[in-house]
PDB file of C-alpha atoms in Angstrom:
ATOM      1  CA  MET C1167      -9.089   4.729  29.783  1.00  0.00           C
ATOM      2  CA  THR C1168      -7.116   7.954  29.331  1.00  0.00           C
ATOM      3  CA  ILE C1169      -4.328   7.806  26.783  1.00  0.00           C
ATOM      4  CA  ARG C1170      -1.183   9.738  28.619  1.00  0.00           C
ATOM      5  CA  VAL C1171       1.063  11.544  26.154  1.00  0.00           C
ATOM      6  CA  VAL C1172       4.718  13.388  26.299  1.00  0.00           C
ATOM      7  CA  VAL C1173       5.015  16.126  23.659  1.00  0.00           C
ATOM      8  CA  ALA C1174       8.766  16.711  22.664  1.00  0.00           C
ATOM      9  CA  ASP C1175       9.718  19.443  20.198  1.00  0.00           C
ATOM     10  CA  ASP C1176      12.528  22.179  20.456  1.00  0.00           C
ATOM     11  CA  GLN C1177      10.154  24.758  19.202  1.00  0.00           C
ATOM     12  CA  GLU C1178       7.973  25.800  22.064  1.00  0.00           C
ATOM     13  CA  LEU C1179       4.998  27.219  19.982  1.00  0.00           C
ATOM     14  CA  VAL C1180       4.633  23.905  17.872  1.00  0.00           C
ATOM     15  CA  ARG C1181       5.146  21.844  21.304  1.00  0.00           C
ATOM     16  CA  SER C1182       2.425  23.929  22.742  1.00  0.00           C
ATOM     17  CA  GLY C1183       0.019  23.702  19.777  1.00  0.00           C
ATOM     18  CA  PHE C1184       0.172  19.826  19.857  1.00  0.00           C
ATOM     19  CA  ALA C1185       0.125  19.764  23.725  1.00  0.00           C
ATOM     20  CA  MET C1186      -3.235  21.986  23.440  1.00  0.00           C
ATOM     21  CA  ILE C1187      -4.770  19.804  20.838  1.00  0.00           C
ATOM     22  CA  LEU C1188      -4.155  16.551  22.680  1.00  0.00           C
ATOM     23  CA  ASP C1189      -5.327  17.964  26.117  1.00  0.00           C
ATOM     24  CA  ALA C1190      -8.484  19.268  24.839  1.00  0.00           C
ATOM     25  CA  GLN C1191      -9.607  15.682  24.252  1.00  0.00           C
ATOM     26  CA  PRO C1192     -11.550  13.760  26.558  1.00  0.00           C
ATOM     27  CA  ASP C1193      -9.556  10.477  26.507  1.00  0.00           C
ATOM     28  CA  ILE C1194      -6.249  12.098  26.214  1.00  0.00           C
ATOM     29  CA  GLU C1195      -3.925  13.904  29.000  1.00  0.00           C
ATOM     30  CA  VAL C1196      -0.458  15.449  28.273  1.00  0.00           C
ATOM     31  CA  ALA C1197       1.509  14.041  30.951  1.00  0.00           C
ATOM     32  CA  ALA C1198       4.656  16.255  30.270  1.00  0.00           C
ATOM     33  CA  GLU C1199       6.345  18.328  27.605  1.00  0.00           C
ATOM     34  CA  ALA C1200      10.261  18.330  26.492  1.00  0.00           C
ATOM     35  CA  GLY C1201      12.072  20.612  24.593  1.00  0.00           C
ATOM     36  CA  ASP C1202      14.953  17.833  23.666  1.00  0.00           C
ATOM     37  CA  GLY C1203      15.201  14.510  23.253  1.00  0.00           C
ATOM     38  CA  ALA C1204      17.218  13.982  26.768  1.00  0.00           C
ATOM     39  CA  GLU C1205      14.288  15.598  28.181  1.00  0.00           C
ATOM     40  CA  ALA C1206      11.901  13.617  26.305  1.00  0.00           C
ATOM     41  CA  VAL C1207      13.248  10.302  27.537  1.00  0.00           C
ATOM     42  CA  GLU C1208      13.555  11.609  31.522  1.00  0.00           C
ATOM     43  CA  ALA C1209      10.078  12.243  31.204  1.00  0.00           C
ATOM     44  CA  VAL C1210       9.232   9.127  29.838  1.00  0.00           C
ATOM     45  CA  ARG C1211      10.675   7.615  32.777  1.00  0.00           C
ATOM     46  CA  ARG C1212       8.962   9.694  35.306  1.00  0.00           C
ATOM     47  CA  HIS C1213       5.436   9.768  33.882  1.00  0.00           C
ATOM     48  CA  THR C1214       5.522   6.579  32.259  1.00  0.00           C
ATOM     49  CA  PRO C1215       2.886   7.635  29.277  1.00  0.00           C
ATOM     50  CA  ASP C1216       1.525   5.338  26.690  1.00  0.00           C
ATOM     51  CA  VAL C1217       2.663   7.474  23.708  1.00  0.00           C
ATOM     52  CA  ALA C1218       5.612  10.108  23.116  1.00  0.00           C
ATOM     53  CA  LEU C1219       5.559  12.460  20.324  1.00  0.00           C
ATOM     54  CA  LEU C1220       8.982  13.250  19.359  1.00  0.00           C
ATOM     55  CA  ASP C1221      10.534  15.723  16.506  1.00  0.00           C
ATOM     56  CA  ILE C1222      13.014  13.805  14.607  1.00  0.00           C
ATOM     57  CA  ARG C1223      15.480  16.767  14.655  1.00  0.00           C
ATOM     58  CA  MET C1224      16.006  18.185  18.262  1.00  0.00           C
ATOM     59  CA  PRO C1225      19.130  19.499  20.365  1.00  0.00           C
ATOM     60  CA  ARG C1226      21.199  17.314  22.750  1.00  0.00           C
ATOM     61  CA  LEU C1227      19.454  13.852  21.973  1.00  0.00           C
ATOM     62  CA  ASP C1228      17.582  13.840  18.406  1.00  0.00           C
ATOM     63  CA  GLY C1229      14.203  12.177  18.026  1.00  0.00           C
ATOM     64  CA  ILE C1230      15.583   8.956  16.564  1.00  0.00           C
ATOM     65  CA  GLY C1231      18.176   8.650  19.936  1.00  0.00           C
ATOM     66  CA  ALA C1232      15.234   8.971  22.293  1.00  0.00           C
ATOM     67  CA  CYS C1233      13.244   6.913  20.519  1.00  0.00           C
ATOM     68  CA  ARG C1234      15.483   4.236  20.504  1.00  0.00           C
ATOM     69  CA  GLU C1235      15.958   4.482  24.251  1.00  0.00           C
ATOM     70  CA  ILE C1236      12.244   4.764  24.866  1.00  0.00           C
ATOM     71  CA  ALA C1237      11.616   1.964  23.044  1.00  0.00           C
ATOM     72  CA  ALA C1238      14.276  -0.165  24.921  1.00  0.00           C
ATOM     73  CA  SER C1239      13.319   0.948  28.247  1.00  0.00           C
ATOM     74  CA  GLY C1240       9.280  -0.034  28.266  1.00  0.00           C
ATOM     75  CA  ALA C1241       5.800  -0.325  27.102  1.00  0.00           C
ATOM     76  CA  CYS C1242       5.471   3.768  25.979  1.00  0.00           C
ATOM     77  CA  ARG C1243       4.936   3.570  22.079  1.00  0.00           C
ATOM     78  CA  THR C1244       6.438   6.684  19.661  1.00  0.00           C
ATOM     79  CA  VAL C1245       5.178   8.797  17.053  1.00  0.00           C
ATOM     80  CA  MET C1246       8.042  10.665  15.055  1.00  0.00           C
ATOM     81  CA  LEU C1247       7.298  14.004  13.704  1.00  0.00           C
ATOM     82  CA  THR C1248       9.149  15.874  10.943  1.00  0.00           C
ATOM     83  CA  THR C1249       8.563  18.871   8.558  1.00  0.00           C
ATOM     84  CA  PHE C1250       9.377  17.167   5.633  1.00  0.00           C
ATOM     85  CA  ASP C1251       8.112  14.146   4.173  1.00  0.00           C
ATOM     86  CA  SER C1252      11.500  13.652   2.402  1.00  0.00           C
ATOM     87  CA  ASP C1253      13.228  13.128   5.751  1.00  0.00           C
ATOM     88  CA  GLU C1254      16.212  10.744   5.217  1.00  0.00           C
ATOM     89  CA  TYR C1255      15.438   9.361   8.677  1.00  0.00           C
ATOM     90  CA  VAL C1256      12.659   7.625   8.178  1.00  0.00           C
ATOM     91  CA  TYR C1257      13.822   4.340   7.748  1.00  0.00           C
ATOM     92  CA  GLU C1258      16.381   4.566  10.757  1.00  0.00           C
ATOM     93  CA  ALA C1259      13.541   6.199  13.261  1.00  0.00           C
ATOM     94  CA  LEU C1260      11.162   2.864  12.235  1.00  0.00           C
ATOM     95  CA  HIS C1261      14.334   0.741  12.860  1.00  0.00           C
ATOM     96  CA  ALA C1262      14.476   2.734  16.217  1.00  0.00           C
ATOM     97  CA  GLY C1263      11.342   1.554  17.554  1.00  0.00           C
ATOM     98  CA  ALA C1264       8.843   4.225  16.204  1.00  0.00           C
ATOM     99  CA  SER C1265       5.384   3.000  15.777  1.00  0.00           C
ATOM    100  CA  GLY C1266       4.356   5.979  13.958  1.00  0.00           C
ATOM    101  CA  PHE C1267       5.290   8.637  11.636  1.00  0.00           C
ATOM    102  CA  LEU C1268       3.575  11.915  10.730  1.00  0.00           C
ATOM    103  CA  LEU C1269       4.136  15.178   9.109  1.00  0.00           C
ATOM    104  CA  LYS C1270       3.867  18.517  11.468  1.00  0.00           C
ATOM    105  CA  ASP C1271       1.341  20.069   9.340  1.00  0.00           C
ATOM    106  CA  VAL C1272      -0.820  17.065  10.016  1.00  0.00           C
ATOM    107  CA  ARG C1273      -4.422  17.951  10.456  1.00  0.00           C
ATOM    108  CA  ARG C1274      -5.626  18.332  13.870  1.00  0.00           C
ATOM    109  CA  ASP C1275      -8.097  15.113  13.733  1.00  0.00           C
ATOM    110  CA  ASP C1276      -5.481  13.055  12.199  1.00  0.00           C
ATOM    111  CA  LEU C1277      -2.927  14.108  15.146  1.00  0.00           C
ATOM    112  CA  VAL C1278      -5.446  12.678  17.522  1.00  0.00           C
ATOM    113  CA  HIS C1279      -6.371   9.691  15.356  1.00  0.00           C
ATOM    114  CA  ALA C1280      -2.512   8.928  15.154  1.00  0.00           C
ATOM    115  CA  VAL C1281      -2.235   8.858  19.060  1.00  0.00           C
ATOM    116  CA  ARG C1282      -5.311   6.854  19.711  1.00  0.00           C
ATOM    117  CA  VAL C1283      -4.117   4.449  17.037  1.00  0.00           C
ATOM    118  CA  VAL C1284      -0.700   3.823  18.390  1.00  0.00           C
ATOM    119  CA  ALA C1285      -1.885   3.865  21.945  1.00  0.00           C
ATOM    120  CA  ARG C1286      -3.889   0.789  21.339  1.00  0.00           C
ATOM    121  CA  GLY C1287      -0.876  -1.038  19.908  1.00  0.00           C
ATOM    122  CA  ASP C1288      -1.300  -0.461  16.023  1.00  0.00           C
ATOM    123  CA  SER C1289       1.081   1.534  13.891  1.00  0.00           C
ATOM    124  CA  LEU C1290       0.610   4.375  11.719  1.00  0.00           C
ATOM    125  CA  LEU C1291       2.500   6.292   8.292  1.00  0.00           C
ATOM    126  CA  ALA C1292       1.657   9.457   6.839  1.00  0.00           C
ATOM    127  CA  PRO C1293       1.043   8.265   3.127  1.00  0.00           C
ATOM    128  CA  SER C1294       3.913  10.494   1.689  1.00  0.00           C
ATOM    129  CA  VAL C1295       6.118   8.975   4.510  1.00  0.00           C
ATOM    130  CA  ALA C1296       5.146   5.478   3.333  1.00  0.00           C
ATOM    131  CA  ARG C1297       5.823   6.056  -0.230  1.00  0.00           C
ATOM    132  CA  ARG C1298       9.163   7.196   0.493  1.00  0.00           C
ATOM    133  CA  LEU C1299       9.917   4.250   2.754  1.00  0.00           C
ATOM    134  CA  VAL C1300       8.938   2.037  -0.221  1.00  0.00           C
ATOM    135  CA  GLU C1301      10.933   3.950  -2.648  1.00  0.00           C
ATOM    136  CA  GLN C1302      14.150   3.411  -0.670  1.00  0.00           C
ATOM    137  CA  TYR C1303      13.509  -0.430  -0.606  1.00  0.00           C
ATOM    138  CA  THR C1304      12.772  -0.321  -4.395  1.00  0.00           C
ATOM    139  CA  ARG C1305      16.318   1.057  -4.925  1.00  0.00           C
ATOM    140  CA  ALA C1306      17.984  -1.706  -2.897  1.00  0.00           C
ATOM    141  CA  THR C1307      15.888  -4.180  -4.460  1.00  0.00           C
ATOM    142  CA  ALA C1308      16.685  -3.333  -7.922  1.00  0.00           C
ATOM    143  CA  ARG C1309      20.245  -5.396  -7.702  1.00  0.00           C
ATOM    144  CA  PRO C1310      19.745  -9.161  -7.693  1.00  0.00           C
ATOM    145  CA  ARG C1311      19.506 -10.804  -4.160  1.00  0.00           C
ATOM    146  CA  ARG C1312      19.700 -14.223  -2.837  1.00  0.00           C
ATOM    147  CA  PRO C1313      16.453 -15.757  -0.888  1.00  0.00           C
ATOM    148  CA  ASP C1314      16.466 -14.470   2.487  1.00  0.00           C
ATOM    149  CA  PRO C1315      16.864 -17.450   4.978  1.00  0.00           C
ATOM    150  CA  ARG C1316      14.377 -15.441   7.574  1.00  0.00           C
ATOM    151  CA  LEU C1317      11.141 -16.421   5.510  1.00  0.00           C
ATOM    152  CA  ASP C1318      11.997 -20.115   5.448  1.00  0.00           C
ATOM    153  CA  ALA C1319      10.493 -19.783   9.207  1.00  0.00           C
ATOM    154  CA  LEU C1320       7.102 -19.032   7.968  1.00  0.00           C
ATOM    155  CA  THR C1321       4.621 -21.544   6.112  1.00  0.00           C
ATOM    156  CA  GLY C1322       3.004 -20.724   3.112  1.00  0.00           C
ATOM    157  CA  ARG C1323       0.043 -19.242   3.882  1.00  0.00           C
ATOM    158  CA  GLU C1324       1.821 -17.069   6.479  1.00  0.00           C
ATOM    159  CA  ARG C1325       4.051 -15.740   3.530  1.00  0.00           C
ATOM    160  CA  GLU C1326       0.797 -14.910   1.740  1.00  0.00           C
ATOM    161  CA  THR C1327      -0.334 -13.073   5.172  1.00  0.00           C
ATOM    162  CA  LEU C1328       3.370 -10.944   5.158  1.00  0.00           C
ATOM    163  CA  LEU C1329       3.019 -10.090   1.440  1.00  0.00           C
ATOM    164  CA  LEU C1330      -0.646  -8.641   1.953  1.00  0.00           C
ATOM    165  CA  LEU C1331       0.645  -6.942   5.343  1.00  0.00           C
ATOM    166  CA  ALA C1332       3.328  -5.196   2.989  1.00  0.00           C
ATOM    167  CA  ARG C1333       0.736  -4.127   0.542  1.00  0.00           C
ATOM    168  CA  GLY C1334      -1.357  -2.314   3.230  1.00  0.00           C
ATOM    169  CA  LEU C1335      -4.056  -4.587   3.522  1.00  0.00           C
ATOM    170  CA  SER C1336      -6.176  -4.595   6.563  1.00  0.00           C
ATOM    171  CA  ASN C1337      -7.455  -7.959   8.325  1.00  0.00           C
ATOM    172  CA  ALA C1338     -10.664  -7.983   6.695  1.00  0.00           C
ATOM    173  CA  GLU C1339      -9.142  -7.320   3.461  1.00  0.00           C
ATOM    174  CA  ILE C1340      -6.733 -10.024   4.013  1.00  0.00           C
ATOM    175  CA  ALA C1341      -9.381 -12.257   5.172  1.00  0.00           C
ATOM    176  CA  ALA C1342     -11.442 -11.560   1.803  1.00  0.00           C
ATOM    177  CA  GLU C1343      -7.975 -12.332  -0.268  1.00  0.00           C
ATOM    178  CA  LEU C1344      -7.343 -15.592   1.328  1.00  0.00           C
ATOM    179  CA  VAL C1345     -11.132 -16.635   1.984  1.00  0.00           C
ATOM    180  CA  VAL C1346     -10.840 -17.194   5.441  1.00  0.00           C
ATOM    181  CA  SER C1347     -12.076 -15.433   8.658  1.00  0.00           C
ATOM    182  CA  GLU C1348     -10.474 -12.465  10.614  1.00  0.00           C
ATOM    183  CA  HIS C1349      -9.654 -14.860  13.501  1.00  0.00           C
ATOM    184  CA  THR C1350      -7.716 -16.701  11.209  1.00  0.00           C
ATOM    185  CA  VAL C1351      -5.900 -13.603   9.493  1.00  0.00           C
ATOM    186  CA  LYS C1352      -5.095 -12.457  13.266  1.00  0.00           C
ATOM    187  CA  THR C1353      -3.548 -15.782  14.003  1.00  0.00           C
ATOM    188  CA  HIS C1354      -1.474 -15.546  11.104  1.00  0.00           C
ATOM    189  CA  VAL C1355      -0.473 -12.041  11.610  1.00  0.00           C
ATOM    190  CA  GLY C1356       0.333 -13.106  15.117  1.00  0.00           C
ATOM    191  CA  ASN C1357       2.656 -15.876  13.935  1.00  0.00           C
ATOM    192  CA  VAL C1358       4.386 -13.789  11.376  1.00  0.00           C
ATOM    193  CA  LEU C1359       5.233 -10.995  13.740  1.00  0.00           C
ATOM    194  CA  ALA C1360       6.481 -14.080  16.475  1.00  0.00           C
ATOM    195  CA  LYS C1361       8.564 -15.967  13.972  1.00  0.00           C
ATOM    196  CA  LEU C1362      10.235 -12.872  12.330  1.00  0.00           C
ATOM    197  CA  GLY C1363      10.845 -11.389  15.751  1.00  0.00           C
ATOM    198  CA  LEU C1364       9.045  -8.333  14.669  1.00  0.00           C
ATOM    199  CA  ARG C1365       7.148  -5.765  17.180  1.00  0.00           C
ATOM    200  CA  ASP C1366       4.327  -4.740  14.843  1.00  0.00           C
ATOM    201  CA  ARG C1367       3.169  -4.256  11.237  1.00  0.00           C
ATOM    202  CA  ILE C1368       5.255  -1.411  10.455  1.00  0.00           C
ATOM    203  CA  GLN C1369       8.460  -3.772  10.826  1.00  0.00           C
ATOM    204  CA  ALA C1370       6.712  -6.319   9.112  1.00  0.00           C
ATOM    205  CA  VAL C1371       6.343  -3.883   5.858  1.00  0.00           C
ATOM    206  CA  ILE C1372      10.180  -3.272   6.450  1.00  0.00           C
ATOM    207  CA  CYS C1373      11.013  -7.022   6.613  1.00  0.00           C
ATOM    208  CA  ALA C1374       8.893  -7.731   3.654  1.00  0.00           C
ATOM    209  CA  TYR C1375      11.157  -5.079   1.686  1.00  0.00           C
ATOM    210  CA  GLU C1376      14.609  -6.603   3.503  1.00  0.00           C
ATOM    211  CA  THR C1377      13.810  -9.804   2.313  1.00  0.00           C
ATOM    212  CA  GLY C1378      12.900  -9.095  -1.207  1.00  0.00           C
ATOM    213  CA  LEU C1379       9.119 -10.698  -0.636  1.00  0.00           C
ATOM    214  CA  ILE C1380       7.551  -7.479  -2.120  1.00  0.00           C
ATOM    215  CA  THR C1381       9.871  -5.291  -4.808  1.00  0.00           C
ATOM    216  CA  ALA C1382       9.824  -2.642  -6.995  1.00  0.00           C
ATOM    217  CA  GLY C1383       6.425  -2.274  -8.727  1.00  0.00           C
ATOM    218  CA  ASP C1384       4.149  -3.775  -6.247  1.00  0.00           C
ATOM    219  CA  PRO C1385       1.516  -1.669  -4.536  1.00  0.00           C
ATOM    220  CA  PRO C1386       2.774   0.373  -1.773  1.00  0.00           C
ATOM    221  CA  PRO C1387       1.908   0.205   1.900  1.00  0.00           C
ATOM    222  CA  GLY C1388      -1.195   2.315   2.768  1.00  0.00           C
ATOM    223  CA  GLY C1389      -2.280   2.353  -1.158  1.00  0.00           C
ATOM    224  CA  ALA C1390      -1.799   5.125  -3.636  1.00  0.00           C
ATOM    225  CA  ALA C1391      -3.032   7.902  -1.385  1.00  0.00           C
ATOM    226  CA  GLY C1392      -2.399  11.622  -2.350  1.00  0.00           C
ATOM    227  CA  PRO C1393      -0.608  14.297  -0.066  1.00  0.00           C
ATOM    228  CA  GLY C1394      -3.469  15.389   1.440  1.00  0.00           C
ATOM    229  CA  SER C1395      -4.742  11.512   2.296  1.00  0.00           C
ATOM    230  CA  SER C1396      -5.330  10.720   6.245  1.00  0.00           C
ATOM    231  CA  PRO C1397      -2.656   8.569   7.709  1.00  0.00           C
ATOM    232  CA  ALA C1398      -2.677   4.631   6.925  1.00  0.00           C
ATOM    233  CA  SER C1399      -2.995   2.681   9.857  1.00  0.00           C
ATOM    234  CA  ALA C1400      -2.654  -0.664  10.650  1.00  0.00           C
ATOM    235  CA  ARG C1401      -4.498  -3.034  12.977  1.00  0.00           C
ATOM    236  CA  ASN C1402      -2.795  -5.910  14.716  1.00  0.00           C
TER     237      ASN C1402
END
């Protein structure tokens, strides 16, 4: 199956470079390019791609606004691109519906991998972006907080699963930790997402920090990979 992609960036050379890399893959087709968020939204409506690559800072409508409209309108999934791993919009972009977040200096192979990962329904974060997301929550959770009632919907085993998801474990690793089969883990993950109204595992990580299930000092999602490490993907 061919993965159809829309690439949106206000810098033509950057946009064309990403498009050329992706179009060279046998299983990926660039359906359209866009120079701003409004064009990206229109291109997604017109071409119904599987994935939209969105620069987070664009004129007219920025990447976050475009992501929000695209996420609300259909099945197309989004990957946000930024020059800065300290971008203050990481949290907002993920809440807008982004399924992935990459730096623009991403390696060619990692860019292609990210598109494939997100297209199959999984989620992905560059390690440095994951660390920044964790830092935001550790600051927020440093103050006392009441137990979050959202967690009451989960069984004890589902809480354990959510905690391990937030620590960046794969299904196989969770299965080993809980001494159950991977099929059972998939069932637990599905129950967690359904009960908490979450779209994917990235939102599960956010929820784990929001509810205080995981706090400062706990291992970050995606592990402690260095800046040159490959993006961390998570399988549903």
